[in-house]
Amino acid sequence: MKKKILLATTGSPASFGAARVAFEMARRYDAELLLFHVAGVPKKGFSYQEVSDVRSQEAVSVDEDYMAWVEEELKTTYAKQLEDCNNFRILLATGLPHREILRVARGEDVDMIIMGAHSGDSSAVYSKGYPGSTLQRVAKAAKCPVMTVHRESASYMGGFSHIVFATDFSKQSESAFKYALSMAKEFDCEMTLFHALDITSKVLAQSDIEDKLISLRKRLRDVYGPKMGDFKNFEVDVWEGNPYVEIVKIARERMADLIVLAHNTRELDPEQASMGSTLEQVILRANCPVVSVNRPDKV
Amino acid sequence: MPEGTLCNRQPITTDEQLKLTLSDKGGRQYYAEMEQLEVDTDKLWTAIQNTMKSRLKTWLNVCAKCGLCADSCFLYECNGRDPRQVPSAKIHATLGEIVKRKGKVDNAFMRKCMDIAWSWCTCCNRCGQFCPHGIDMGVMFSYLRGLLFSQGFVPWELKIGSGMHRVYKAQMDVTTEDWVDTCEWMADENSEEWPGLEIPVDKEDADIMYTLNAREAKHYPEDIAEAAILFHVAGENWTVPSEGWEQTSLTLFAGDWEGCKQNVLHVYDAIERLRPKRVVGTECGHAHRATVIEGPYWAGREDGQPPRPFLHYVEWLAEMLRTGRIKIDPAKRIKELVTLQDSCNYVRNQGLKNITREIMSYLVEPGYFVEMAPNKEYNYCCGGGGGFNGIGKYRPQRNIALLKKRQQIMDTGAKLVVAPCHNCWDAIRDLEEEYPMGIRWSFLKPLVIKMMIVPDHLKPQDEEGEE
């Protein structure tokens, strides 16, 4: 199992679901949990002494007292979970959240980042200078899998019993596949290999759709079948529709407790990439944790 | 008390002293000590006699207090046209007075001078263009800041800033290891989208050596990655030095003359060591002024030039666009009203006004570029220049100073401001925070990356996904 989990948290209710999963996973799989919080974005020409507090947006002067207070707040917020967690560290930083999350993930060589979909506050003026959400930027650049839990109802963690792996056959999806398969093997759970045929911007005859579904099912089997090794507990399926809707639907139907897919956007501008990105929509709508895998490093 | 523990006449030179000064919340103890700080009047007068050359003496003498500089000063205009804010009045009330009294001034006077030197003038040099005698108050205020620094009367943040440079050779605590690691990190993080992307450290005899602002390494290393991507696409043979990469100079803002010389020598040493054909600096105004315009004199270089031709980022970028080494996709040109912030430090101080407009002509669809009024060498300071952005004590005054830029931007009707200078970028960011008006702001690098045509051989070769 994963040995080092980074929980990137604002400490606000928006990240409680992610926290719940992170603590549960750390406990269940005996991993080290790094509780990471970015205390604020530097003001005053990016000098350190004053930051705009991530939660209150107020200007605060950063010193040992303030950081100690932030740490204490985090401990209070997660008091209950921390009682049962015996292998954790609290790490604090100041800076732009996505950058500091990536920095610590790299520095600590973590195996997984778990975070909420947003901070619960989008009014930060800095987000305009750095377009795109923290999640988008982290998911795009992180070398390890990034698990997102959008809301508490998606955070039920009774272990994994069914994983949906959604693919668009891209190169990035290969890493996501490897990760999904290793998870499925490790936890001995069912796995659905899924592809959604995007028919949203095309007009296709029903017979064409059905032909495509057949050939895509074959493609799924051909591409991934040989890679399954001795793992037999899987099925393949292709549905037509709007990809993110279909991914969420099949996850619900299969009662999946984990969705794995690649971030896979070619758009370099995160602000543009976030618009209608399948991953983003799946994260917002899925009723279970979603893992985005973009790179081969940590799978 | 002649000198305090934190507030004294010594520049910060040790990590210990730096951390001690940093730990003083908001500079409370520092400023309290400053109230007791004794002025070494003999030292002050000696310094003036040794350093005040004929130009400044003449300027002080010939200033007729005619008031023609008044309207040139945005701080005068923003502060209700207070007569005390007229540039000539400001300098006579401070430097003029110190000289007149032969350095025999007291603590309260020095603190008043500090307030004026750092919160009533950003050393933007705009007034110099309107004086019938060619007197440049910005230069005189820079000189005054030096005198104040040597006596310990300098804002807390700038004392720290100059200390950072002396201790870490950077305006932030970025060590050589941190820096080199950041380069590896950024190359690594972007290698998938940009196959073959490298950030070569310490490559000798490259065509270009790149220097930057420590804030990029510390807080937004994307900027380094963006520079690397653009060098990569342009096919440059480039490098960054492991030491001497930090081009900025908070010592310049602080008036720490000795520190200024040290900083620029780090960069020059790197140039001599790696022997690049040319050097390119990042999108920063004061860094360029410190390294290219004033630096050669601080370093005692007789030709008044850096050791190698040294380009501001806009010069390099314009060259790439002009020669087609970077091509803009016409379909992606900006089609919304956009304006350009002229940075005092490389526009007014070096005349790089047309080159930035040449860049805009490649990036913006005709008809969508709106000039601020006034513009080019007559443009106003962003409101945060000269260290103003970073000083907590003067935040209220800085916020007032932003109003001129706010009006200028609003008058253009543009929602996007291109600001190829870190300080301007910050001031405009703060402007939107203080007085929200729904604008965005950007450096050039991310805009160009978004709009350029990427040659096929540089694109990632991944298989296409679904049909």
Coordinates of C-alpha atoms in Angstrom, one line a residue, chain A:
Chain A
M1 CA 0.0 0.0 0.0
K2 CA 0.9 3.6 -0.3
K3 CA 3.5 4.6 2.3
K4 CA 3.3 8.3 2.4
I5 CA 0.0 10.2 1.9
L6 CA -0.1 14.0 1.7
L7 CA -3.4 15.5 2.8
A8 CA -3.5 19.0 1.4
T9 CA -6.1 20.8 3.4
T10 CA -7.4 24.3 4.0
G11 CA -8.9 23.1 7.2
S12 CA -12.2 24.3 6.0
P13 CA -15.3 22.1 5.6
A14 CA -14.7 21.9 1.9
S15 CA -11.8 19.6 2.6
F16 CA -13.4 17.5 5.3
G17 CA -14.3 14.7 2.9
A18 CA -10.7 14.5 1.7
A19 CA -9.5 14.5 5.3
R20 CA -11.8 11.7 6.2
V21 CA -10.5 9.5 3.4
A22 CA -6.9 10.4 4.0
F23 CA -7.1 9.5 7.7
E24 CA -9.0 6.4 7.0
M25 CA -6.5 5.2 4.4
A26 CA -3.5 6.1 6.5
R27 CA -4.9 4.1 9.4
R28 CA -6.1 1.2 7.3
Y29 CA -3.0 0.8 5.3
D30 CA -0.5 1.9 7.8
A31 CA 0.8 4.8 5.9
E32 CA 2.4 8.0 7.1
L33 CA 0.1 10.9 6.8
L34 CA 1.5 14.4 6.1
L35 CA -1.1 17.0 7.1
F36 CA -0.2 19.9 4.9
H37 CA -1.5 23.4 5.0
V38 CA -0.6 26.6 3.2
A39 CA -1.1 29.3 5.7
G40 CA -1.2 32.2 3.3
V41 CA -0.2 33.9 0.1
P42 CA 2.6 36.4 0.5
K43 CA 1.6 40.0 0.3
K44 CA 3.8 43.1 0.1
G45 CA 5.6 42.2 -3.1
F46 CA 6.0 38.6 -2.1
S47 CA 8.0 39.4 1.0
Y48 CA 7.3 36.8 3.7
Q49 CA 6.4 38.8 6.7
E50 CA 2.9 39.4 5.7
V51 CA 0.5 37.0 4.1
S52 CA -3.1 37.0 3.2
D53 CA -4.6 34.2 5.4
V54 CA -5.9 31.4 3.2
R55 CA -9.1 31.1 5.1
S56 CA -9.9 34.6 6.3
Q57 CA -8.2 36.5 3.5
E58 CA -7.0 38.9 6.2
A59 CA -3.5 40.3 6.2
V60 CA -1.5 38.6 8.9
S61 CA 2.1 38.8 10.0
V62 CA 3.8 35.5 9.8
D63 CA 5.9 34.5 12.7
E64 CA 6.4 31.6 15.0
D65 CA 3.4 32.5 17.1
Y66 CA 1.1 32.6 14.1
M67 CA 2.4 29.4 12.6
A68 CA 2.0 27.7 16.1
W69 CA -1.5 29.0 16.2
V70 CA -2.3 27.6 12.8
E71 CA -0.9 24.3 13.8
E72 CA -3.0 24.3 16.9
E73 CA -6.1 25.1 14.8
L74 CA -5.4 22.2 12.5
K75 CA -5.0 19.9 15.5
T76 CA -8.3 21.1 16.9
T77 CA -10.1 20.7 13.6
Y78 CA -8.9 17.1 13.2
A79 CA -8.7 16.3 16.9
K80 CA -10.8 13.2 16.6
Q81 CA -9.0 11.7 13.6
L82 CA -5.6 12.5 15.0
E83 CA -6.5 10.5 18.1
D84 CA -6.4 7.3 16.0
C85 CA -3.6 8.3 13.8
N86 CA -0.2 7.5 15.2
N87 CA 2.0 8.2 12.2
F88 CA 1.5 11.8 11.1
R89 CA 3.3 15.1 10.7
I90 CA 1.9 18.5 10.3
L91 CA 3.6 20.6 7.7
L92 CA 3.0 24.3 7.1
A93 CA 4.1 26.7 4.4
T94 CA 3.3 30.0 2.9
G95 CA 3.0 30.6 -0.8
L96 CA 0.7 29.9 -3.6
P97 CA -1.2 26.7 -2.6
H98 CA -0.8 24.7 -5.7
R99 CA 2.9 25.4 -5.9
E100 CA 3.6 24.6 -2.3
I101 CA 1.6 21.4 -2.5
L102 CA 3.7 20.3 -5.5
R103 CA 6.9 21.5 -3.7
V104 CA 6.2 19.4 -0.6
A105 CA 5.0 16.4 -2.6
R106 CA 8.3 16.5 -4.5
G107 CA 10.5 17.2 -1.4
E108 CA 8.8 14.4 0.6
D109 CA 8.5 12.1 -2.3
V110 CA 4.9 11.2 -1.4
D111 CA 3.0 8.4 -2.9
M112 CA -0.4 10.1 -3.1
I113 CA -1.9 13.5 -2.6
I114 CA -5.4 13.7 -1.3
M115 CA -7.3 17.0 -1.4
G116 CA -10.7 18.5 -1.8
A117 CA -11.9 19.9 -5.1
H118 CA -11.7 23.5 -4.0
S119 CA -10.9 25.6 -1.0
G120 CA -14.5 26.6 -0.4
D121 CA -13.6 30.2 -1.2
S122 CA -13.0 31.4 -4.6
S123 CA -12.9 35.1 -3.9
A124 CA -9.1 35.2 -3.5
V125 CA -7.7 37.9 -5.7
Y126 CA -4.6 35.8 -6.3
S127 CA -6.5 33.2 -8.2
K128 CA -7.0 35.7 -10.9
G129 CA -3.3 36.3 -11.4
Y130 CA -2.8 32.5 -11.3
P131 CA -5.7 31.2 -13.3
G132 CA -7.1 27.8 -12.6
S133 CA -7.8 26.1 -9.4
T134 CA -5.3 24.6 -7.1
L135 CA -6.6 21.2 -7.9
Q136 CA -6.2 21.6 -11.6
R137 CA -2.7 22.7 -11.3
V138 CA -1.8 20.0 -8.8
A139 CA -3.5 17.2 -10.8
K140 CA -1.8 18.3 -13.9
A141 CA 1.7 18.5 -12.6
A142 CA 1.9 16.0 -9.7
K143 CA 4.0 12.9 -10.3
C144 CA 2.0 10.8 -7.9
P145 CA -1.7 10.0 -8.1
V146 CA -4.0 12.7 -6.8
M147 CA -7.1 11.7 -5.1
T148 CA -9.9 14.2 -4.9
V149 CA -12.9 13.9 -2.6
H150 CA -15.4 16.6 -3.5
R151 CA -17.8 16.2 -0.6
E152 CA -18.3 14.3 2.6
S153 CA -20.9 12.0 1.1
A154 CA -18.2 10.9 -1.4
S155 CA -15.9 10.0 1.4
Y156 CA -17.3 6.7 2.6
M157 CA -14.3 4.6 3.1
G158 CA -14.9 1.0 3.9
G159 CA -11.9 -0.1 1.8
F160 CA -12.2 -0.5 -1.9
S161 CA -14.5 -3.1 -3.5
H162 CA -15.0 -1.8 -7.0
I163 CA -12.8 0.4 -9.1
V164 CA -13.9 2.1 -12.3
F165 CA -11.1 2.9 -14.6
A166 CA -12.1 5.3 -17.3
T167 CA -9.9 5.6 -20.4
D168 CA -9.7 7.6 -23.5
F169 CA -6.8 5.4 -24.7
S170 CA -4.3 8.3 -24.3
K171 CA -0.7 7.8 -23.2
Q172 CA -1.5 9.3 -19.8
S173 CA -4.3 6.7 -19.4
E174 CA -1.7 4.0 -19.4
S175 CA -0.3 5.2 -16.1
A176 CA -3.8 5.5 -14.8
F177 CA -4.5 2.0 -15.9
K178 CA -1.4 0.6 -14.2
Y179 CA -2.4 2.4 -11.0
A180 CA -6.0 1.1 -11.1
L181 CA -4.9 -2.4 -11.8
S182 CA -2.4 -2.4 -9.0
M183 CA -5.0 -1.1 -6.6
A184 CA -7.5 -3.7 -7.8
K185 CA -5.0 -6.5 -7.3
E186 CA -3.9 -5.2 -3.9
F187 CA -7.4 -4.9 -2.5
D188 CA -8.7 -7.8 -4.4
C189 CA -11.7 -5.8 -5.7
E190 CA -13.7 -5.7 -8.9
M191 CA -12.6 -3.5 -11.7
T192 CA -14.6 -2.0 -14.6
L193 CA -12.6 -0.9 -17.6
F194 CA -14.7 1.8 -19.1
H195 CA -14.7 4.0 -22.1
A196 CA -17.3 6.6 -23.0
L197 CA -18.0 7.2 -26.6
D198 CA -18.4 11.0 -26.9
I199 CA -21.5 11.7 -29.1
T200 CA -22.1 15.1 -27.8
S201 CA -20.9 17.1 -30.7
K202 CA -21.8 14.6 -33.5
V203 CA -24.9 13.4 -35.1
L204 CA -24.7 9.6 -35.5
A205 CA -27.1 7.0 -36.7
Q206 CA -28.1 4.5 -34.0
S207 CA -26.5 1.8 -36.0
D208 CA -23.3 3.7 -36.3
I209 CA -23.3 4.2 -32.5
E210 CA -23.8 0.5 -32.0
D211 CA -21.1 -0.4 -34.4
K212 CA -18.7 1.9 -32.7
L213 CA -19.6 0.5 -29.3
I214 CA -18.8 -2.9 -30.5
S215 CA -15.5 -1.9 -31.9
L216 CA -14.6 0.1 -28.9
R217 CA -15.3 -2.8 -26.5
K218 CA -13.0 -4.9 -28.7
R219 CA -10.4 -2.2 -28.5
L220 CA -10.7 -2.0 -24.7
R221 CA -10.2 -5.8 -24.5
D222 CA -7.4 -5.7 -27.0
V223 CA -5.5 -2.9 -25.4
Y224 CA -6.0 -3.8 -21.7
G225 CA -6.9 -7.5 -21.7
P226 CA -3.3 -8.7 -22.3
K227 CA -2.1 -6.4 -19.5
M228 CA -4.5 -7.8 -16.9
G229 CA -2.2 -10.8 -16.2
D230 CA -3.7 -13.2 -13.7
F231 CA -6.3 -10.7 -12.5
K232 CA -9.6 -11.9 -13.7
N233 CA -12.1 -10.0 -11.7
F234 CA -12.9 -7.4 -14.3
E235 CA -15.3 -6.4 -17.0
V236 CA -15.2 -4.0 -19.9
D237 CA -17.9 -1.7 -21.0
V238 CA -18.5 1.2 -23.4
W239 CA -21.4 3.6 -23.1
E240 CA -22.2 6.4 -25.4
G241 CA -23.0 9.9 -24.2
N242 CA -21.2 12.8 -22.6
P243 CA -18.1 11.2 -21.2
Y244 CA -18.2 12.6 -17.7
V245 CA -21.9 11.8 -17.3
E246 CA -21.4 8.3 -18.4
I247 CA -18.4 7.8 -16.1
V248 CA -20.3 9.0 -13.1
K249 CA -23.3 6.9 -14.1
I250 CA -21.4 3.7 -14.5
A251 CA -19.6 4.3 -11.2
R252 CA -23.0 4.7 -9.5
E253 CA -24.4 1.6 -11.2
R254 CA -21.5 -0.6 -10.3
M255 CA -21.5 0.9 -6.8
A256 CA -17.9 1.8 -7.3
D257 CA -15.9 3.3 -4.4
L258 CA -13.1 4.6 -6.6
I259 CA -12.8 6.1 -10.0
V260 CA -9.4 6.3 -11.6
L261 CA -8.7 8.3 -14.7
A262 CA -6.0 10.4 -16.3
H263 CA -6.0 14.2 -16.1
N264 CA -5.0 14.2 -19.8
T265 CA -5.5 17.6 -21.1
R266 CA -3.5 19.1 -23.8
E267 CA -4.6 22.5 -23.0
L268 CA -1.7 24.4 -21.4
D269 CA -3.7 27.1 -19.8
P270 CA -5.3 25.7 -16.7
E271 CA -8.1 28.2 -16.9
Q272 CA -9.0 26.9 -20.4
A273 CA -8.3 23.3 -19.4
S274 CA -10.7 23.4 -16.5
M275 CA -13.6 24.3 -18.7
G276 CA -15.5 21.2 -19.4
S277 CA -12.6 18.9 -18.6
T278 CA -13.9 15.4 -18.0
L279 CA -11.8 15.0 -14.9
E280 CA -13.1 18.1 -13.3
Q281 CA -16.7 17.2 -14.0
V282 CA -16.2 13.7 -12.7
I283 CA -14.7 15.0 -9.5
L284 CA -17.6 17.4 -8.9
R285 CA -20.2 14.8 -9.6
A286 CA -18.9 11.5 -8.5
N287 CA -20.1 10.0 -5.3
C288 CA -16.8 8.4 -4.5
P289 CA -13.2 9.5 -4.4
V290 CA -11.6 10.1 -7.8
V291 CA -8.0 9.5 -8.5
S292 CA -6.2 11.3 -11.3
V293 CA -3.0 9.8 -12.5
N294 CA -1.0 11.6 -15.1
R295 CA 2.5 10.2 -14.8
P296 CA 4.1 6.8 -14.7
D297 CA 6.4 7.6 -11.7
K298 CA 4.3 6.5 -8.7
V299 CA 2.2 3.7 -10.1

